[in-house]
Amino acid sequence: MSSPRIVSSDDGVHPLVSPVGSHNEWDPLEEVVVGRLEGATFPSRHPIVTCNVPMWAGRLQGLAAGFRYPRAIVEPAQRELDEFIALLRSLGVTVRRPDPVDHRRRYATPDWPSRGFANSCPRDSLLVIGDEIIETPMAWPCRYFETFSYRPLVKGYFRRGARWTSAPKPQLTDALFDESYRVPRPGRQVRYLTTEFELVFDAADFVRAGRDLFAQRSNVTNRMGIEWLRRHLGPDYRIHEIESRCRTPMHIDTTFLPLAPGKVLVNPEYIDADRLPTVLDGWDVLVAPEPDPLPERLLKITSMRGKWLSMNVLVIDGERVIADRHHTRMLRALEGWGFEPVPCDLLHYAPFGGSFHCATLDIRRRGALETYFPRPAAATASHTARHVRGTQTGGSNVWG
């Protein structure tokens, strides 16, 4: 938690202690924002949407663009979301929710029109660093005004002492998107849809470990966006870039996720564990097991993040970790790595963009800002990180 601020008002001077304070992914969770499904609408047609799904799924998505998600998809997801919220509250976590929104309403800028999508994943559009909430400059036209549904919450946190920043709003003109982009074939060099025309990034392409953050260049986060955040945070923080082999990279939390000091979960399909940043030397690299197959054809068609949502877990306190009940290999692996897995259902949330980590935004975790890595990092010829596998891995993923 940060130092209290001194503010003046008509009745005197008062210290404000921010209700926002979260420095990493594992300190005991006290307050969280959980997304909503009401009003969810299939994203409007745009390359930023279709580039992250197979071509055939992109065509189906284009046909459904602008229509509400059908009840057959919403209702099972809503039941699981309600159970997840009840679980969080039973664990002593305060749960806040954004306002419901009709995402089918059309809006426009001087350059383009769009409809909305959903406010199901607060982890994408808002980034909490200490006592600061940062609204991110997302590359999705259908998510341009998504943070507005969180504004009542954010304004409340600000009035109570939190810092509130909004990164520069992007224009999202055609110059930002590479018109020659094609998903690279297996084994080819990774390409990105977004150019460096202006800065864009999703908060979900960053994970926090005290004074060190880990970032991923992706189809929705460019190097200019990473550099903006690096300069904004200043010399007290370092940002390390994770090299992903995913052919359609989007959001780091199905690729690389710190679970506790000295332990990081990695996706063996996307990460070469021998090419991780040298600051991770000495950390246990926990290699995620091959995900259990999705049980329903409809989920395989509509999932926006693919099979590796098995990695999209939420740490409660450095020991207890909420993971999907369906992914039994992950539950066993977590237990083998010394964690206490807390099974919960959220498999049907996949069509709305994620699972437990995506569906939440840490507002407050009980703990101070700390340094978990040497400064400056010592250069080494080879990594000393220990690779710890869950179960046998393998297979391929075209979902991104």
Short mmCIF file of C-alpha atoms in Angstrom, two decimals:
data_model
loop_
_atom_site.label_atom_id
_atom_site.label_comp_id
_atom_site.label_asym_id
_atom_site.label_seq_id
_atom_site.Cartn_x
_atom_site.Cartn_y
_atom_site.Cartn_z
CA MET A 1 0.00 0.00 0.00
CA SER A 2 1.31 3.45 -0.85
CA SER A 3 1.90 6.34 1.52
CA PRO A 4 -1.19 8.43 2.32
CA ARG A 5 -1.78 11.58 0.30
CA ILE A 6 -2.65 14.90 1.90
CA VAL A 7 -5.69 16.63 0.42
CA SER A 8 -7.43 19.88 1.24
CA SER A 9 -11.17 20.39 1.51
CA ASP A 10 -13.58 22.94 2.98
CA ASP A 11 -13.31 21.37 6.41
CA GLY A 12 -9.54 21.02 6.58
CA VAL A 13 -6.65 18.85 5.47
CA HIS A 14 -7.01 15.07 5.50
CA PRO A 15 -4.73 12.13 4.70
CA LEU A 16 -6.08 9.80 2.03
CA VAL A 17 -5.10 6.13 2.08
CA SER A 18 -5.71 4.61 -1.32
CA PRO A 19 -8.08 1.62 -1.44
CA VAL A 20 -6.08 0.47 -4.48
CA GLY A 21 -2.82 -1.38 -3.88
CA SER A 22 -1.56 -4.38 -5.86
CA HIS A 23 2.08 -5.02 -6.73
CA ASN A 24 2.20 -8.60 -7.96
CA GLU A 25 0.12 -11.63 -8.96
CA TRP A 26 0.32 -13.55 -5.67
CA ASP A 27 -0.01 -11.46 -2.47
CA PRO A 28 -3.22 -12.18 -0.48
CA LEU A 29 -6.16 -10.93 -2.55
CA GLU A 30 -8.51 -8.57 -0.69
CA GLU A 31 -10.55 -6.81 -3.40
CA VAL A 32 -11.20 -7.58 -7.04
CA VAL A 33 -13.33 -6.39 -9.95
CA VAL A 34 -15.15 -9.19 -11.78
CA GLY A 35 -16.53 -8.70 -15.30
CA ARG A 36 -20.10 -8.92 -16.56
CA LEU A 37 -21.83 -10.76 -19.39
CA GLU A 38 -25.01 -8.69 -19.67
CA GLY A 39 -25.32 -7.05 -23.08
CA ALA A 40 -22.39 -8.97 -24.62
CA THR A 41 -22.28 -8.64 -28.41
CA PHE A 42 -20.21 -10.43 -31.02
CA PRO A 43 -17.36 -8.05 -31.96
CA SER A 44 -17.77 -5.93 -35.09
CA ARG A 45 -15.82 -7.00 -38.16
CA HIS A 46 -12.18 -6.02 -37.95
CA PRO A 47 -8.79 -7.68 -38.60
CA ILE A 48 -7.86 -7.29 -34.92
CA VAL A 49 -10.68 -9.72 -34.06
CA THR A 50 -10.24 -12.30 -36.80
CA CYS A 51 -6.43 -12.47 -36.70
CA ASN A 52 -6.52 -14.40 -33.44
CA VAL A 53 -8.82 -17.22 -34.53
CA PRO A 54 -8.65 -19.78 -37.37
CA MET A 55 -9.84 -18.55 -40.77
CA TRP A 56 -13.04 -20.59 -40.68
CA ALA A 57 -13.88 -19.29 -37.18
CA GLY A 58 -13.19 -15.75 -38.38
CA ARG A 59 -15.76 -16.16 -41.15
CA LEU A 60 -18.35 -17.37 -38.64
CA GLN A 61 -17.54 -14.48 -36.35
CA GLY A 62 -17.99 -12.04 -39.22
CA LEU A 63 -21.48 -13.37 -39.87
CA ALA A 64 -22.43 -12.95 -36.20
CA ALA A 65 -20.77 -9.51 -35.79
CA GLY A 66 -23.01 -6.97 -34.10
CA PHE A 67 -25.51 -9.52 -32.79
CA ARG A 68 -25.96 -10.41 -29.14
CA TYR A 69 -24.48 -13.64 -27.87
CA PRO A 70 -27.24 -16.28 -27.85
CA ARG A 71 -28.68 -17.59 -24.60
CA ALA A 72 -27.15 -21.03 -25.24
CA ILE A 73 -23.71 -19.44 -24.83
CA VAL A 74 -24.51 -16.83 -22.18
CA GLU A 75 -26.50 -18.88 -19.67
CA PRO A 76 -23.94 -21.59 -18.81
CA ALA A 77 -21.23 -18.95 -18.59
CA GLN A 78 -23.37 -16.80 -16.30
CA ARG A 79 -24.07 -19.74 -13.98
CA GLU A 80 -20.36 -20.46 -13.69
CA LEU A 81 -19.56 -16.76 -13.20
CA ASP A 82 -22.07 -16.52 -10.33
CA GLU A 83 -20.47 -19.57 -8.68
CA PHE A 84 -17.00 -18.07 -9.11
CA ILE A 85 -18.09 -14.81 -7.47
CA ALA A 86 -19.63 -16.77 -4.59
CA LEU A 87 -16.35 -18.66 -4.18
CA LEU A 88 -14.33 -15.43 -4.05
CA ARG A 89 -16.63 -14.01 -1.39
CA SER A 90 -16.42 -17.24 0.63
CA LEU A 91 -12.63 -16.79 0.61
CA GLY A 92 -13.01 -13.31 2.11
CA VAL A 93 -12.44 -11.34 -1.11
CA THR A 94 -14.48 -8.18 -1.74
CA VAL A 95 -16.01 -8.32 -5.23
CA ARG A 96 -16.89 -5.21 -7.26
CA ARG A 97 -18.70 -5.20 -10.60
CA PRO A 98 -18.80 -2.78 -13.57
CA ASP A 99 -22.07 -1.28 -14.78
CA PRO A 100 -24.07 -3.39 -17.26
CA VAL A 101 -23.89 -2.02 -20.80
CA ASP A 102 -25.81 -2.51 -24.04
CA HIS A 103 -22.81 -3.29 -26.23
CA ARG A 104 -24.93 -3.51 -29.37
CA ARG A 105 -25.25 0.28 -29.52
CA ARG A 106 -23.38 1.78 -32.45
CA TYR A 107 -20.79 4.51 -31.98
CA ALA A 108 -18.18 6.17 -34.16
CA THR A 109 -15.09 8.34 -34.29
CA PRO A 110 -14.26 10.60 -37.27
CA ASP A 111 -12.43 7.60 -38.80
CA TRP A 112 -14.61 4.52 -38.22
CA PRO A 113 -17.88 3.15 -36.77
CA SER A 114 -18.30 0.10 -34.54
CA ARG A 115 -20.47 -1.64 -32.01
CA GLY A 116 -19.15 -2.84 -28.68
CA PHE A 117 -18.19 -6.24 -27.35
CA ALA A 118 -18.47 -6.91 -23.59
CA ASN A 119 -17.08 -5.89 -20.22
CA SER A 120 -16.26 -9.50 -19.38
CA CYS A 121 -12.48 -9.03 -18.99
CA PRO A 122 -11.46 -6.02 -16.87
CA ARG A 123 -7.86 -7.33 -16.93
CA ASP A 124 -7.59 -6.18 -20.57
CA SER A 125 -8.53 -2.51 -20.37
CA LEU A 126 -7.31 -1.57 -16.87
CA LEU A 127 -3.85 -2.06 -15.37
CA VAL A 128 -3.20 -1.70 -11.64
CA ILE A 129 0.36 -0.83 -10.64
CA GLY A 130 0.57 -0.16 -6.91
CA ASP A 131 -2.05 2.49 -6.11
CA GLU A 132 -2.46 3.56 -9.75
CA ILE A 133 -5.18 2.50 -12.18
CA ILE A 134 -4.16 2.92 -15.82
CA GLU A 135 -6.71 2.87 -18.65
CA THR A 136 -5.01 1.19 -21.58
CA PRO A 137 -5.03 2.29 -25.26
CA MET A 138 -6.57 -0.82 -26.76
CA ALA A 139 -6.27 -1.70 -30.46
CA TRP A 140 -9.83 -3.02 -30.66
CA PRO A 141 -12.40 -0.58 -32.14
CA CYS A 142 -15.16 -2.65 -30.51
CA ARG A 143 -13.58 -2.00 -27.08
CA TYR A 144 -12.84 1.72 -27.54
CA PHE A 145 -15.21 2.90 -24.80
CA GLU A 146 -15.21 -0.24 -22.68
CA THR A 147 -13.60 1.43 -19.66
CA PHE A 148 -16.61 3.74 -19.36
CA SER A 149 -18.54 0.91 -17.69
CA TYR A 150 -15.86 0.88 -14.97
CA ARG A 151 -15.82 4.64 -14.47
CA PRO A 152 -18.15 4.70 -11.41
CA LEU A 153 -15.78 2.28 -9.67
CA VAL A 154 -12.64 4.10 -10.79
CA LYS A 155 -14.00 7.50 -9.76
CA GLY A 156 -14.83 6.08 -6.35
CA TYR A 157 -11.31 4.72 -5.94
CA PHE A 158 -9.88 8.07 -7.08
CA ARG A 159 -11.95 10.06 -4.57
CA ARG A 160 -10.64 7.78 -1.81
CA GLY A 161 -7.00 8.34 -2.76
CA ALA A 162 -6.06 6.16 -5.74
CA ARG A 163 -4.16 7.53 -8.71
CA TRP A 164 -5.95 7.41 -12.07
CA THR A 165 -4.20 7.65 -15.44
CA SER A 166 -5.39 7.19 -19.01
CA ALA A 167 -2.83 6.38 -21.69
CA PRO A 168 -3.17 8.36 -24.97
CA LYS A 169 -6.34 7.38 -26.80
CA PRO A 170 -5.38 5.83 -30.17
CA GLN A 171 -6.90 6.87 -33.50
CA LEU A 172 -7.10 3.25 -34.74
CA THR A 173 -6.86 4.27 -38.39
CA ASP A 174 -5.77 1.85 -41.12
CA ALA A 175 -2.16 2.98 -40.63
CA LEU A 176 -2.03 1.04 -37.35
CA PHE A 177 -2.79 -2.28 -39.04
CA ASP A 178 -0.51 -4.05 -41.53
CA GLU A 179 -2.72 -4.71 -44.56
CA SER A 180 -0.29 -7.40 -45.78
CA TYR A 181 -0.49 -9.33 -42.51
CA ARG A 182 -1.12 -13.06 -42.70
CA VAL A 183 -0.88 -15.55 -39.85
CA PRO A 184 2.60 -17.07 -40.27
CA ARG A 185 2.85 -20.75 -41.04
CA PRO A 186 4.26 -23.09 -38.38
CA GLY A 187 8.00 -22.63 -38.02
CA ARG A 188 8.03 -19.21 -39.70
CA GLN A 189 9.00 -15.97 -37.98
CA VAL A 190 6.26 -14.44 -35.85
CA ARG A 191 4.58 -11.40 -37.43
CA TYR A 192 2.23 -8.84 -35.89
CA LEU A 193 -0.90 -7.19 -37.22
CA THR A 194 -0.25 -3.90 -35.42
CA THR A 195 2.39 -1.51 -36.71
CA GLU A 196 4.24 1.21 -34.79
CA PHE A 197 2.02 4.01 -36.14
CA GLU A 198 0.87 4.87 -32.62
CA LEU A 199 1.08 3.27 -29.21
CA VAL A 200 -1.41 0.55 -28.26
CA PHE A 201 -1.41 -2.08 -25.55
CA ASP A 202 -3.74 -4.33 -23.62
CA ALA A 203 -3.14 -4.57 -19.88
CA ALA A 204 -3.34 -8.36 -20.20
CA ASP A 205 -0.02 -8.36 -22.07
CA PHE A 206 1.70 -7.46 -18.77
CA VAL A 207 2.16 -9.35 -15.51
CA ARG A 208 3.64 -7.90 -12.33
CA ALA A 209 6.34 -9.06 -9.94
CA GLY A 210 6.94 -6.08 -7.68
CA ARG A 211 9.36 -3.62 -9.26
CA ASP A 212 9.66 -5.85 -12.33
CA LEU A 213 7.01 -6.34 -14.99
CA PHE A 214 7.02 -8.87 -17.82
CA ALA A 215 5.51 -7.88 -21.16
CA GLN A 216 4.70 -9.53 -24.46
CA ARG A 217 4.75 -7.96 -27.92
CA SER A 218 1.52 -9.17 -29.50
CA ASN A 219 -1.14 -8.42 -32.08
CA VAL A 220 -2.70 -5.94 -29.64
CA THR A 221 0.43 -4.58 -27.92
CA ASN A 222 3.22 -2.94 -29.91
CA ARG A 223 6.71 -1.89 -28.85
CA MET A 224 5.64 1.74 -28.71
CA GLY A 225 3.01 0.77 -26.12
CA ILE A 226 5.55 -1.13 -24.03
CA GLU A 227 7.91 1.85 -24.20
CA TRP A 228 5.17 4.28 -23.13
CA LEU A 229 4.51 2.23 -20.01
CA ARG A 230 8.25 1.92 -19.31
CA ARG A 231 8.68 5.71 -19.42
CA HIS A 232 5.47 6.33 -17.49
CA LEU A 233 6.53 4.07 -14.61
CA GLY A 234 10.03 5.53 -14.57
CA PRO A 235 13.30 4.17 -13.16
CA ASP A 236 11.71 2.51 -10.12
CA TYR A 237 10.36 -0.24 -12.40
CA ARG A 238 11.81 -2.46 -15.10
CA ILE A 239 9.88 -4.10 -17.94
CA HIS A 240 11.26 -7.33 -19.39
CA GLU A 241 9.98 -8.58 -22.72
CA ILE A 242 9.00 -12.24 -23.06
CA GLU A 243 9.66 -13.81 -26.45
CA SER A 244 6.62 -15.82 -27.57
CA ARG A 245 6.53 -18.41 -30.34
CA CYS A 246 2.74 -18.20 -30.60
CA ARG A 247 1.75 -17.53 -34.22
CA THR A 248 -1.15 -15.32 -33.08
CA PRO A 249 0.04 -13.82 -29.78
CA MET A 250 -2.50 -11.98 -27.64
CA HIS A 251 -2.27 -11.60 -23.85
CA ILE A 252 0.57 -12.97 -21.78
CA ASP A 253 -1.46 -14.80 -19.14
CA THR A 254 -1.81 -17.94 -21.27
CA THR A 255 1.93 -17.82 -22.00
CA PHE A 256 3.77 -16.70 -18.85
CA LEU A 257 2.34 -16.15 -15.35
CA PRO A 258 4.25 -15.69 -12.04
CA LEU A 259 2.49 -17.65 -9.28
CA ALA A 260 4.72 -16.90 -6.28
CA PRO A 261 8.19 -15.54 -5.55
CA GLY A 262 10.57 -17.90 -7.33
CA LYS A 263 7.90 -19.72 -9.36
CA VAL A 264 6.61 -18.89 -12.83
CA LEU A 265 4.18 -20.89 -14.97
CA VAL A 266 5.05 -21.09 -18.68
CA ASN A 267 3.39 -22.44 -21.81
CA PRO A 268 5.75 -25.01 -23.40
CA GLU A 269 4.24 -24.43 -26.83
CA TYR A 270 4.88 -20.68 -26.83
CA ILE A 271 7.95 -20.34 -24.57
CA ASP A 272 11.50 -21.59 -25.00
CA ALA A 273 12.40 -21.87 -21.31
CA ASP A 274 16.09 -21.48 -22.19
CA ARG A 275 15.46 -18.04 -23.73
CA LEU A 276 13.72 -16.38 -20.80
CA PRO A 277 15.10 -13.08 -19.45
CA THR A 278 18.19 -13.64 -17.34
CA VAL A 279 16.54 -12.03 -14.30
CA LEU A 280 14.63 -15.32 -13.96
CA ASP A 281 17.84 -17.26 -13.34
CA GLY A 282 17.27 -19.22 -10.16
CA TRP A 283 13.48 -19.23 -10.45
CA ASP A 284 11.57 -22.48 -10.88
CA VAL A 285 10.05 -22.51 -14.38
CA LEU A 286 6.85 -24.52 -14.02
CA VAL A 287 6.03 -26.07 -17.38
CA ALA A 288 2.27 -26.25 -17.88
CA PRO A 289 0.85 -29.69 -18.67
CA GLU A 290 -0.97 -30.36 -21.92
CA PRO A 291 -4.53 -29.03 -21.40
CA ASP A 292 -7.42 -31.44 -21.11
CA PRO A 293 -9.42 -31.40 -24.36
CA LEU A 294 -12.41 -29.07 -24.52
CA PRO A 295 -15.51 -31.22 -24.00
CA GLU A 296 -17.93 -29.45 -26.35
CA ARG A 297 -17.70 -28.66 -30.05
CA LEU A 298 -19.43 -25.30 -29.44
CA LEU A 299 -16.63 -24.28 -27.05
CA LYS A 300 -13.99 -25.21 -29.61
CA ILE A 301 -15.71 -22.98 -32.16
CA THR A 302 -16.43 -19.98 -29.94
CA SER A 303 -13.43 -19.88 -27.60
CA MET A 304 -11.49 -16.63 -28.12
CA ARG A 305 -8.36 -17.84 -26.35
CA GLY A 306 -8.07 -21.57 -27.11
CA LYS A 307 -7.02 -24.61 -25.16
CA TRP A 308 -4.31 -22.91 -23.07
CA LEU A 309 -6.91 -21.16 -20.93
CA SER A 310 -5.97 -23.99 -18.56
CA MET A 311 -3.12 -21.62 -17.54
CA ASN A 312 -5.50 -18.73 -16.85
CA VAL A 313 -5.55 -19.25 -13.09
CA LEU A 314 -6.04 -16.77 -10.24
CA VAL A 315 -3.72 -16.83 -7.23
CA ILE A 316 -5.52 -16.08 -3.97
CA ASP A 317 -2.61 -15.85 -1.55
CA GLY A 318 0.59 -17.39 -2.88
CA GLU A 319 -0.57 -20.87 -1.90
CA ARG A 320 -4.19 -21.25 -2.97
CA VAL A 321 -4.80 -21.03 -6.72
CA ILE A 322 -8.21 -21.08 -8.41
CA ALA A 323 -8.12 -23.25 -11.53
CA ASP A 324 -10.78 -24.75 -13.78
CA ARG A 325 -12.25 -27.99 -12.49
CA HIS A 326 -12.23 -29.43 -16.02
CA HIS A 327 -8.45 -29.11 -16.35
CA THR A 328 -7.49 -31.97 -14.03
CA ARG A 329 -3.91 -32.10 -15.34
CA MET A 330 -3.36 -28.51 -14.27
CA LEU A 331 -4.94 -29.17 -10.87
CA ARG A 332 -2.60 -32.11 -10.29
CA ALA A 333 0.40 -30.11 -11.51
CA LEU A 334 -0.35 -27.21 -9.15
CA GLU A 335 -0.57 -29.64 -6.25
CA GLY A 336 2.73 -31.22 -7.26
CA TRP A 337 4.37 -27.79 -7.33
CA GLY A 338 3.35 -27.11 -3.71
CA PHE A 339 0.17 -25.08 -4.27
CA GLU A 340 -3.33 -25.77 -3.00
CA PRO A 341 -5.57 -25.88 -6.08
CA VAL A 342 -9.11 -24.57 -5.60
CA PRO A 343 -11.29 -26.13 -8.33
CA CYS A 344 -14.03 -24.00 -9.87
CA ASP A 345 -16.00 -24.00 -13.12
CA LEU A 346 -15.51 -21.22 -15.68
CA LEU A 347 -14.98 -23.17 -18.87
CA HIS A 348 -17.97 -21.57 -20.62
CA TYR A 349 -16.48 -18.08 -20.13
CA ALA A 350 -14.07 -18.79 -22.99
CA PRO A 351 -16.31 -17.28 -25.73
CA PHE A 352 -16.16 -13.97 -23.85
CA GLY A 353 -12.38 -13.77 -23.82
CA GLY A 354 -10.88 -15.74 -20.98
CA SER A 355 -11.06 -17.47 -17.63
CA PHE A 356 -10.27 -16.63 -13.99
CA HIS A 357 -7.31 -14.28 -14.54
CA CYS A 358 -8.93 -12.50 -17.51
CA ALA A 359 -12.30 -12.17 -15.77
CA THR A 360 -10.82 -10.30 -12.82
CA LEU A 361 -8.82 -7.18 -11.99
CA ASP A 362 -6.84 -7.11 -8.76
CA ILE A 363 -7.66 -3.94 -6.87
CA ARG A 364 -5.97 -4.70 -3.58
CA ARG A 365 -3.54 -7.39 -2.51
CA ARG A 366 -2.13 -7.27 1.02
CA GLY A 367 1.59 -6.68 0.67
CA ALA A 368 4.26 -4.06 0.05
CA LEU A 369 6.18 -3.13 -3.08
CA GLU A 370 9.26 -5.35 -3.15
CA THR A 371 12.16 -6.25 -5.43
CA TYR A 372 12.30 -9.95 -6.32
CA PHE A 373 15.21 -9.77 -8.76
CA PRO A 374 18.78 -8.42 -8.48
CA ARG A 375 19.34 -4.88 -9.71
CA PRO A 376 21.08 -4.61 -12.04
CA ALA A 377 20.56 -8.12 -13.36
CA ALA A 378 23.84 -9.98 -13.71
CA ALA A 379 24.59 -11.16 -17.24
CA THR A 380 25.05 -14.92 -17.45
CA ALA A 381 26.13 -17.20 -20.27
CA SER A 382 23.43 -19.75 -19.56
CA HIS A 383 20.22 -19.94 -17.55
CA THR A 384 20.14 -21.54 -14.14
CA ALA A 385 16.35 -21.58 -13.88
CA ARG A 386 15.00 -25.00 -12.94
CA HIS A 387 12.38 -26.40 -15.34
CA VAL A 388 9.63 -28.27 -13.54
CA ARG A 389 7.13 -30.09 -15.72
CA GLY A 390 3.57 -30.90 -14.74
CA THR A 391 2.64 -33.82 -16.97
CA GLN A 392 3.78 -34.78 -20.44
CA THR A 393 3.39 -31.86 -22.83
CA GLY A 394 2.96 -31.63 -26.57
CA GLY A 395 0.41 -30.97 -29.26
CA SER A 396 -0.27 -27.77 -31.14
CA ASN A 397 -2.58 -24.80 -30.82
CA VAL A 398 -3.90 -22.65 -33.65
CA TRP A 399 -6.11 -20.52 -31.44
CA GLY A 400 -3.55 -18.11 -30.01
#
